[in-house]
Amino acid sequence: MSSAEHSVFIRAIGVHAPDRKLTNAELSKMVDTSDEWIKTRSGISERRIAAANENPSDMGAKAAAVALGRAGLTAADIDLLIVATMTPDVPFPSTACLLQAKLGLRRDIPCFDISAACSGFVYALQVATDMMRSGRYRRALVIGAEKLSSVVDWTDRTTCVLFGDGAGAVVLETTPTPHVGILGNLLGADGNNAELLHCVAGGSAAPATPDSISAGKHFLRMNGKEVFRHAVRVMAESCERVLAQCNVTSDQVAWFIPHQANIRILEAVASQLNVGMERFPFNLDRYGNTSAASIPLALEEAWREGKIKHGDLVLIVAFGSGLTWGATLLRWHEPSR
Ligand code: UT7
């Protein structure tokens, strides 16, 4: 950061999760699975499922309203909106534009989506931060909002037990004070492994046809074992690289907030970093994998429960379809309650 640049910090955070809980017991009546298998292999007990008329823009707008309310700000105070989602309301326009209208944000601000699947929130955070450092944008809303239940094949037990719906939003703000908020970040991608977690139809390469629909080509498909392997390696490496970039050791980090995909992935990353699981707060047991919403959902819970305190170093790290990954180190600046 040059001396002319501003710091960017999280001024407030808000979340929204749908009311409907889908338990492992219910899932075991839908596909050949069991509470025991799901808990042992993933750590998940239940997940939230959005109502038919509850879209990512609706959940994102509710999360953003909570964050704005906590910050004591109104829609007019926001200069930039970025939405991370792999389940946009519609192919176009962007979910960000739909959200802008729902929130009543100003018309002279950029509003756009970022497509980086489960790494979307970390990508959006970095893009927003880089746009704000010059001082051109003072306050941004960064939102992760997902309705995975709409792209999951509810007859495929290897994926349908893992995912859930929800949204999280942060209000970012600039300050001339150096070394607060976002200290360092990195992003990466490996498109050669795109097929490990993808959806083959519904885009311009394969528009919807009766055949593509009956063949289930609009659903998410995943090679779970391979994704698991890459996730552990890349998340641990990303943590180490962002720590080195900021000249910080893992001992100095108070909290690690990883993308909430599988408790065994979190345990393996913690073990590779030589960090105890007590510094890895998680909520995937109650929400499953909510993709771009998972980090803000976990971050908000850890903050609301009083774990994360002013001045703490917090490392967030994500991994997802693309493949994509990213990590951000921040010094927590107590957000507005
Ligand atoms: O957000 C990033 C994206 N996603 C992830 O990070 C997910 C990464 N991968 C994973 O979390 C894990 O690989 C899974 C949870 C998906 C699977 O765990 P695993 O230990 O890798 O299991 P597996 O795929 O090797 O399957 C073991 C067995 C198989 O049976 P056989 O071949 O051993 O007879 C599966 O057919 O478990 C079977 N199986 C199930 N059994 C009961 C797979 N899914 C289920 C299920 N219930 N839901």
CSV table of C-alpha atoms and ligand atoms in Angstrom, one decimal:
chain,number,residue,atom,x,y,z
A,1,MET,CA,0.0,0.0,0.0
A,2,SER,CA,1.6,3.4,-1.0
A,3,SER,CA,1.2,6.3,1.4
A,4,ALA,CA,-1.3,7.9,-1.0
A,5,GLU,CA,-3.6,4.9,-0.7
A,6,HIS,CA,-6.4,4.4,1.7
A,7,SER,CA,-7.0,1.4,4.0
A,8,VAL,CA,-10.2,-0.5,3.4
A,9,PHE,CA,-12.0,-2.1,6.4
A,10,ILE,CA,-15.3,-3.9,7.1
A,11,ARG,CA,-17.6,-1.3,8.6
A,12,ALA,CA,-20.5,-3.6,9.1
A,13,ILE,CA,-21.6,-7.2,8.3
A,14,GLY,CA,-25.1,-8.7,7.9
A,15,VAL,CA,-26.5,-12.1,6.9
A,16,HIS,CA,-29.7,-13.7,5.9
A,17,ALA,CA,-30.6,-17.4,5.8
A,18,PRO,CA,-33.9,-18.9,4.6
A,19,ASP,CA,-36.2,-20.2,7.4
A,20,ARG,CA,-36.6,-23.7,6.0
A,21,LYS,CA,-34.2,-26.2,7.5
A,22,LEU,CA,-33.6,-29.5,5.7
A,23,THR,CA,-32.2,-32.1,8.0
A,24,ASN,CA,-30.1,-35.2,7.3
A,25,ALA,CA,-33.0,-37.3,8.5
A,26,GLU,CA,-35.2,-35.7,5.8
A,27,LEU,CA,-32.6,-36.2,3.2
A,28,SER,CA,-32.2,-39.9,4.0
A,29,LYS,CA,-35.9,-40.3,3.0
A,30,MET,CA,-35.1,-38.6,-0.4
A,31,VAL,CA,-31.9,-40.5,-1.4
A,32,ASP,CA,-29.9,-43.5,-0.2
A,33,THR,CA,-28.0,-41.8,2.6
A,34,SER,CA,-27.9,-41.5,6.3
A,35,ASP,CA,-27.4,-38.9,9.0
A,36,GLU,CA,-24.3,-40.8,10.1
A,37,TRP,CA,-22.7,-40.9,6.6
A,38,ILE,CA,-23.3,-37.2,6.0
A,39,LYS,CA,-22.1,-36.1,9.4
A,40,THR,CA,-19.0,-38.3,9.3
A,41,ARG,CA,-17.9,-37.5,5.8
A,42,SER,CA,-18.8,-33.8,5.7
A,43,GLY,CA,-19.7,-32.5,9.2
A,44,ILE,CA,-23.1,-31.3,8.0
A,45,SER,CA,-26.3,-31.8,10.0
A,46,GLU,CA,-28.7,-29.5,8.3
A,47,ARG,CA,-28.9,-26.8,5.6
A,48,ARG,CA,-31.2,-23.9,4.7
A,49,ILE,CA,-33.4,-24.1,1.6
A,50,ALA,CA,-34.8,-21.0,0.0
A,51,ALA,CA,-38.5,-20.8,-0.9
A,52,ALA,CA,-39.5,-20.9,-4.6
A,53,ASN,CA,-39.9,-17.2,-4.7
A,54,GLU,CA,-36.9,-16.4,-2.5
A,55,ASN,CA,-34.0,-15.6,-4.9
A,56,PRO,CA,-30.3,-14.6,-4.4
A,57,SER,CA,-31.2,-11.0,-4.9
A,58,ASP,CA,-33.9,-11.2,-2.2
A,59,MET,CA,-31.6,-12.9,0.3
A,60,GLY,CA,-28.7,-10.6,-0.6
A,61,ALA,CA,-31.0,-7.5,-0.2
A,62,LYS,CA,-32.0,-8.7,3.3
A,63,ALA,CA,-28.3,-9.3,4.3
A,64,ALA,CA,-27.4,-5.9,3.0
A,65,ALA,CA,-30.2,-4.2,4.8
A,66,VAL,CA,-28.9,-5.7,8.1
A,67,ALA,CA,-25.4,-4.6,7.3
A,68,LEU,CA,-26.5,-1.0,6.4
A,69,GLY,CA,-28.7,-0.9,9.5
A,70,ARG,CA,-25.8,-1.9,11.7
A,71,ALA,CA,-23.6,0.7,10.1
A,72,GLY,CA,-26.2,3.4,10.5
A,73,LEU,CA,-26.0,4.1,6.8
A,74,THR,CA,-28.6,4.3,4.0
A,75,ALA,CA,-28.7,3.2,0.4
A,76,ALA,CA,-27.6,6.6,-0.7
A,77,ASP,CA,-24.2,6.2,1.1
A,78,ILE,CA,-23.1,3.3,-1.1
A,79,ASP,CA,-20.7,4.0,-4.0
A,80,LEU,CA,-20.1,0.5,-5.4
A,81,LEU,CA,-21.9,-2.8,-5.4
A,82,ILE,CA,-20.3,-6.2,-6.2
A,83,VAL,CA,-22.3,-9.4,-5.9
A,84,ALA,CA,-20.6,-12.8,-5.9
A,85,THR,CA,-22.8,-15.6,-7.0
A,86,MET,CA,-22.8,-18.9,-9.0
A,87,THR,CA,-26.6,-19.0,-8.9
A,88,PRO,CA,-27.7,-15.6,-10.3
A,89,ASP,CA,-31.4,-15.0,-10.3
A,90,VAL,CA,-31.3,-15.0,-14.2
A,91,PRO,CA,-28.5,-15.3,-16.8
A,92,PHE,CA,-28.8,-11.5,-17.3
A,93,PRO,CA,-29.0,-8.8,-16.2
A,94,SER,CA,-26.7,-9.2,-13.2
A,95,THR,CA,-28.0,-10.0,-9.8
A,96,ALA,CA,-26.2,-6.9,-8.7
A,97,CYS,CA,-28.5,-4.7,-10.9
A,98,LEU,CA,-31.5,-6.5,-9.5
A,99,LEU,CA,-30.2,-5.9,-6.0
A,100,GLN,CA,-29.4,-2.3,-6.7
A,101,ALA,CA,-33.1,-1.8,-7.6
A,102,LYS,CA,-34.3,-3.7,-4.5
A,103,LEU,CA,-32.0,-1.7,-2.2
A,104,GLY,CA,-32.7,1.6,-3.9
A,105,LEU,CA,-29.0,2.3,-4.4
A,106,ARG,CA,-27.9,5.4,-6.4
A,107,ARG,CA,-27.8,5.2,-10.2
A,108,ASP,CA,-24.4,6.8,-10.6
A,109,ILE,CA,-22.5,3.7,-9.1
A,110,PRO,CA,-21.1,0.6,-10.7
A,111,CYS,CA,-23.0,-2.6,-9.9
A,112,PHE,CA,-21.8,-5.9,-11.2
A,113,ASP,CA,-21.5,-9.7,-10.5
A,114,ILE,CA,-18.4,-11.8,-10.0
A,115,SER,CA,-18.4,-15.4,-11.0
A,116,ALA,CA,-15.8,-17.3,-9.0
A,117,ALA,CA,-18.1,-19.9,-7.4
A,118,CYS,CA,-17.2,-20.7,-3.8
A,119,SER,CA,-14.3,-18.2,-4.0
A,120,GLY,CA,-16.6,-15.5,-5.1
A,121,PHE,CA,-16.7,-13.5,-1.9
A,122,VAL,CA,-12.9,-13.4,-1.6
A,123,TYR,CA,-12.6,-12.4,-5.2
A,124,ALA,CA,-15.3,-9.6,-4.8
A,125,LEU,CA,-13.6,-8.4,-1.6
A,126,GLN,CA,-10.3,-8.0,-3.4
A,127,VAL,CA,-11.8,-6.3,-6.5
A,128,ALA,CA,-13.8,-3.9,-4.3
A,129,THR,CA,-10.7,-3.1,-2.1
A,130,ASP,CA,-8.5,-2.4,-5.2
A,131,MET,CA,-11.2,-0.1,-6.6
A,132,MET,CA,-11.5,1.7,-3.3
A,133,ARG,CA,-7.8,2.2,-2.3
A,134,SER,CA,-7.4,5.2,-4.6
A,135,GLY,CA,-10.2,6.9,-2.7
A,136,ARG,CA,-12.5,7.0,-5.8
A,137,TYR,CA,-15.1,4.9,-4.0
A,138,ARG,CA,-15.6,5.5,-0.3
A,139,ARG,CA,-18.2,2.8,0.6
A,140,ALA,CA,-19.0,-0.5,-1.1
A,141,LEU,CA,-21.4,-3.3,-0.5
A,142,VAL,CA,-19.9,-6.7,-1.2
A,143,ILE,CA,-22.5,-9.5,-1.1
A,144,GLY,CA,-22.3,-13.3,-1.5
A,145,ALA,CA,-25.7,-14.7,-2.3
A,146,GLU,CA,-26.6,-18.2,-3.4
A,147,LYS,CA,-29.5,-20.5,-4.1
A,148,LEU,CA,-27.6,-23.8,-4.6
A,149,SER,CA,-30.8,-25.7,-4.0
A,150,SER,CA,-31.8,-24.6,-7.6
A,151,VAL,CA,-28.8,-26.2,-9.3
A,152,VAL,CA,-28.4,-29.4,-7.1
A,153,ASP,CA,-29.7,-32.7,-8.5
A,154,TRP,CA,-31.9,-33.9,-5.6
A,155,THR,CA,-31.5,-37.5,-6.8
A,156,ASP,CA,-27.7,-37.4,-6.7
A,157,ARG,CA,-26.7,-38.4,-3.2
A,158,THR,CA,-23.0,-37.5,-3.8
A,159,THR,CA,-23.8,-33.8,-4.1
A,160,CYS,CA,-27.3,-33.0,-2.8
A,161,VAL,CA,-26.4,-33.6,0.9
A,162,LEU,CA,-23.6,-30.9,0.8
A,163,PHE,CA,-25.2,-27.7,-0.3
A,164,GLY,CA,-27.5,-25.0,1.1
A,165,ASP,CA,-28.8,-21.4,0.5
A,166,GLY,CA,-28.1,-18.1,2.1
A,167,ALA,CA,-26.5,-14.7,1.8
A,168,GLY,CA,-24.0,-12.4,3.6
A,169,ALA,CA,-23.1,-8.8,3.0
A,170,VAL,CA,-20.3,-6.5,4.2
A,171,VAL,CA,-20.1,-2.7,4.0
A,172,LEU,CA,-16.5,-1.7,3.2
A,173,GLU,CA,-15.3,1.7,3.9
A,174,THR,CA,-12.0,3.6,3.3
A,175,THR,CA,-10.0,5.3,6.0
A,176,PRO,CA,-6.7,7.2,5.7
A,177,THR,CA,-5.4,5.3,8.8
A,178,PRO,CA,-2.7,2.8,7.6
A,179,HIS,CA,-2.6,-0.9,8.5
A,180,VAL,CA,-6.2,-1.4,9.4
A,181,GLY,CA,-8.8,-3.6,7.6
A,182,ILE,CA,-7.6,-5.5,4.6
A,183,LEU,CA,-3.8,-6.0,4.8
A,184,GLY,CA,-3.1,-8.4,2.0
A,185,ASN,CA,-4.8,-10.8,-0.4
A,186,LEU,CA,-4.2,-13.1,-3.3
A,187,LEU,CA,-6.3,-14.8,-5.9
A,188,GLY,CA,-5.7,-17.8,-8.2
A,189,ALA,CA,-7.4,-20.0,-10.7
A,190,ASP,CA,-6.8,-23.3,-12.7
A,191,GLY,CA,-9.2,-23.6,-15.6
A,192,ASN,CA,-7.5,-26.9,-16.6
A,193,ASN,CA,-9.5,-28.5,-13.8
A,194,ALA,CA,-12.8,-26.9,-14.7
A,195,GLU,CA,-14.6,-30.2,-15.1
A,196,LEU,CA,-14.0,-31.3,-11.5
A,197,LEU,CA,-17.0,-29.1,-10.4
A,198,HIS,CA,-19.2,-27.7,-13.1
A,199,CYS,CA,-22.6,-27.5,-14.9
A,200,VAL,CA,-22.5,-28.4,-18.5
A,201,ALA,CA,-25.7,-26.9,-19.9
A,202,GLY,CA,-27.7,-23.7,-19.6
A,203,GLY,CA,-25.0,-21.3,-21.0
A,204,SER,CA,-24.6,-20.3,-24.7
A,205,ALA,CA,-22.6,-23.4,-25.5
A,206,ALA,CA,-25.5,-25.7,-24.6
A,207,PRO,CA,-28.8,-23.8,-24.2
A,208,ALA,CA,-31.7,-25.6,-22.5
A,209,THR,CA,-33.5,-28.2,-24.6
A,210,PRO,CA,-36.0,-30.9,-23.6
A,211,ASP,CA,-33.1,-33.4,-24.0
A,212,SER,CA,-30.6,-31.4,-21.9
A,213,ILE,CA,-33.2,-31.1,-19.2
A,214,SER,CA,-34.2,-34.7,-19.1
A,215,ALA,CA,-30.5,-35.7,-19.1
A,216,GLY,CA,-30.0,-33.6,-15.9
A,217,LYS,CA,-27.4,-31.4,-17.6
A,218,HIS,CA,-28.4,-28.3,-15.8
A,219,PHE,CA,-27.4,-29.6,-12.4
A,220,LEU,CA,-24.1,-29.2,-10.6
A,221,ARG,CA,-21.7,-32.2,-11.0
A,222,MET,CA,-18.6,-32.8,-8.9
A,223,ASN,CA,-15.7,-35.2,-8.6
A,224,GLY,CA,-15.8,-34.9,-4.8
A,225,LYS,CA,-12.5,-36.8,-4.1
A,226,GLU,CA,-10.4,-34.7,-6.5
A,227,VAL,CA,-12.0,-31.4,-5.4
A,228,PHE,CA,-11.2,-32.4,-1.8
A,229,ARG,CA,-7.6,-33.1,-2.6
A,230,HIS,CA,-7.1,-29.8,-4.4
A,231,ALA,CA,-9.1,-27.8,-1.8
A,232,VAL,CA,-6.8,-28.9,1.1
A,233,ARG,CA,-3.6,-28.2,-0.8
A,234,VAL,CA,-4.6,-24.9,-2.3
A,235,MET,CA,-6.2,-23.4,0.8
A,236,ALA,CA,-3.2,-24.3,3.0
A,237,GLU,CA,-0.8,-22.8,0.3
A,238,SER,CA,-2.9,-19.7,-0.1
A,239,CYS,CA,-2.9,-19.1,3.7
A,240,GLU,CA,0.9,-19.5,3.8
A,241,ARG,CA,1.4,-17.2,0.8
A,242,VAL,CA,-0.8,-14.4,2.1
A,243,LEU,CA,0.9,-14.6,5.5
A,244,ALA,CA,4.3,-14.4,3.9
A,245,GLN,CA,3.1,-11.4,1.8
A,246,CYS,CA,2.1,-9.6,5.0
A,247,ASN,CA,5.1,-10.7,7.0
A,248,VAL,CA,2.8,-12.4,9.6
A,249,THR,CA,3.1,-15.9,11.1
A,250,SER,CA,0.2,-18.3,11.6
A,251,ASP,CA,0.6,-17.9,15.4
A,252,GLN,CA,-0.3,-14.3,15.1
A,253,VAL,CA,-3.6,-15.0,13.4
A,254,ALA,CA,-6.5,-15.0,15.9
A,255,TRP,CA,-9.1,-16.6,13.6
A,256,PHE,CA,-9.1,-18.5,10.3
A,257,ILE,CA,-12.4,-18.3,8.5
A,258,PRO,CA,-12.3,-20.8,5.6
A,259,HIS,CA,-15.0,-21.5,3.0
A,260,GLN,CA,-17.4,-23.9,4.7
A,261,ALA,CA,-17.4,-27.0,2.5
A,262,ASN,CA,-16.5,-29.9,4.6
A,263,ILE,CA,-15.2,-30.2,8.2
A,264,ARG,CA,-12.6,-32.7,7.1
A,265,ILE,CA,-11.2,-30.1,4.7
A,266,LEU,CA,-11.0,-27.6,7.5
A,267,GLU,CA,-9.3,-30.1,9.8
A,268,ALA,CA,-6.7,-31.0,7.1
A,269,VAL,CA,-6.0,-27.3,6.3
A,270,ALA,CA,-5.6,-26.6,10.1
A,271,SER,CA,-3.3,-29.5,10.5
A,272,GLN,CA,-1.1,-28.5,7.5
A,273,LEU,CA,-0.8,-25.0,9.0
A,274,ASN,CA,-0.1,-26.5,12.4
A,275,VAL,CA,-3.0,-24.5,13.9
A,276,GLY,CA,-5.6,-25.9,16.4
A,277,MET,CA,-9.2,-26.3,15.3
A,278,GLU,CA,-10.2,-23.9,18.1
A,279,ARG,CA,-9.0,-21.1,15.8
A,280,PHE,CA,-11.2,-22.4,12.9
A,281,PRO,CA,-14.8,-21.4,13.9
A,282,PHE,CA,-17.3,-23.1,11.6
A,283,ASN,CA,-21.0,-23.2,11.0
A,284,LEU,CA,-21.2,-25.7,8.1
A,285,ASP,CA,-22.9,-28.2,10.5
A,286,ARG,CA,-26.0,-25.9,10.3
A,287,TYR,CA,-25.7,-24.3,6.8
A,288,GLY,CA,-23.9,-26.8,4.6
A,289,ASN,CA,-21.9,-25.4,1.7
A,290,THR,CA,-23.4,-22.1,0.7
A,291,SER,CA,-20.7,-21.2,-1.8
A,292,ALA,CA,-20.0,-17.4,-2.0
A,293,ALA,CA,-22.2,-16.9,1.1
A,294,SER,CA,-20.3,-19.2,3.3
A,295,ILE,CA,-17.5,-16.9,4.4
A,296,PRO,CA,-19.7,-13.9,5.4
A,297,LEU,CA,-22.1,-16.3,7.2
A,298,ALA,CA,-19.2,-17.8,9.2
A,299,LEU,CA,-17.5,-14.4,9.7
A,300,GLU,CA,-20.7,-12.8,11.0
A,301,GLU,CA,-21.4,-15.6,13.4
A,302,ALA,CA,-17.9,-15.6,14.8
A,303,TRP,CA,-18.1,-11.8,15.3
A,304,ARG,CA,-21.6,-11.8,16.7
A,305,GLU,CA,-20.7,-14.5,19.2
A,306,GLY,CA,-17.9,-12.3,20.4
A,307,LYS,CA,-15.0,-14.5,19.2
A,308,ILE,CA,-13.5,-11.9,16.8
A,309,LYS,CA,-12.4,-8.8,18.6
A,310,HIS,CA,-11.1,-5.3,17.6
A,311,GLY,CA,-7.5,-5.6,16.5
A,312,ASP,CA,-7.5,-9.4,15.8
A,313,LEU,CA,-5.8,-10.7,12.7
A,314,VAL,CA,-8.4,-12.7,10.7
A,315,LEU,CA,-7.5,-14.8,7.7
A,316,ILE,CA,-10.3,-15.8,5.3
A,317,VAL,CA,-9.6,-18.4,2.6
A,318,ALA,CA,-11.7,-20.0,-0.1
A,319,PHE,CA,-11.7,-22.6,-2.8
A,320,GLY,CA,-14.2,-23.5,-5.5
A,321,SER,CA,-15.3,-24.4,-9.0
A,322,GLY,CA,-13.1,-23.0,-11.7
A,323,LEU,CA,-11.0,-24.1,-10.1
A,324,THR,CA,-10.6,-20.8,-8.1
A,325,TRP,CA,-9.1,-19.8,-4.8
A,326,GLY,CA,-8.2,-16.8,-2.8
A,327,ALA,CA,-7.1,-15.6,0.7
A,328,THR,CA,-7.4,-12.3,2.5
A,329,LEU,CA,-5.7,-11.2,5.7
A,330,LEU,CA,-7.4,-8.4,7.7
A,331,ARG,CA,-6.9,-6.6,10.9
A,332,TRP,CA,-10.4,-6.6,12.4
A,333,HIS,CA,-11.8,-3.1,13.0
A,334,GLU,CA,-14.8,-3.6,15.3
A,335,PRO,CA,-17.8,-3.2,13.0
A,336,SER,CA,-20.9,-1.3,13.9
A,337,ARG,CA,-23.5,-3.4,15.8
B,1,UT7,O1,-17.0,-25.7,-2.3
B,1,UT7,C1,-16.0,-26.5,-2.8
B,1,UT7,C2,-16.7,-27.7,-3.5
B,1,UT7,N1,-16.9,-28.9,-2.8
B,1,UT7,C3,-16.2,-29.5,-1.9
B,1,UT7,O2,-15.3,-29.0,-1.3
B,1,UT7,C4,-16.4,-31.0,-1.7
B,1,UT7,C5,-15.2,-31.8,-1.6
B,1,UT7,N2,-15.4,-33.2,-1.4
B,1,UT7,C6,-15.9,-33.7,-0.3
B,1,UT7,O3,-16.4,-33.0,0.6
B,1,UT7,C7,-16.0,-35.2,-0.2
B,1,UT7,O4,-15.2,-35.8,-1.2
B,1,UT7,C8,-17.4,-35.8,-0.2
B,1,UT7,C9,-18.2,-35.4,1.1
B,1,UT7,C10,-18.2,-35.2,-1.4
B,1,UT7,C11,-17.4,-37.3,-0.3
B,1,UT7,O5,-16.6,-37.9,0.7
B,1,UT7,P1,-15.5,-39.0,0.4
B,1,UT7,O6,-15.0,-39.5,1.7
B,1,UT7,O7,-14.6,-38.4,-0.6
B,1,UT7,O8,-16.5,-40.2,-0.2
B,1,UT7,P2,-16.4,-40.9,-1.6
B,1,UT7,O9,-16.8,-39.9,-2.7
B,1,UT7,O10,-15.1,-41.6,-1.7
B,1,UT7,O11,-17.5,-42.0,-1.4
B,1,UT7,C12,-17.3,-43.1,-0.5
B,1,UT7,C13,-18.5,-44.0,-0.6
B,1,UT7,C14,-18.9,-44.3,-2.1
B,1,UT7,O12,-19.3,-45.7,-2.1
B,1,UT7,P3,-18.3,-46.9,-2.5
B,1,UT7,O13,-17.9,-46.6,-3.9
B,1,UT7,O14,-17.2,-46.8,-1.5
B,1,UT7,O15,-19.2,-48.1,-2.4
B,1,UT7,C15,-20.0,-43.4,-2.4
B,1,UT7,O16,-20.9,-44.0,-3.4
B,1,UT7,O17,-19.7,-43.3,-0.1
B,1,UT7,C16,-20.8,-43.3,-1.1
B,1,UT7,N3,-21.5,-42.1,-1.0
B,1,UT7,C17,-22.6,-42.0,-0.1
B,1,UT7,N4,-23.1,-42.9,0.8
B,1,UT7,C18,-24.1,-42.4,1.5
B,1,UT7,C19,-21.4,-40.9,-1.6
B,1,UT7,N5,-22.3,-40.1,-1.2
B,1,UT7,C20,-23.0,-40.7,-0.3
B,1,UT7,C21,-24.1,-40.3,0.5
B,1,UT7,N6,-24.6,-41.2,1.4
B,1,UT7,N7,-24.6,-39.1,0.5
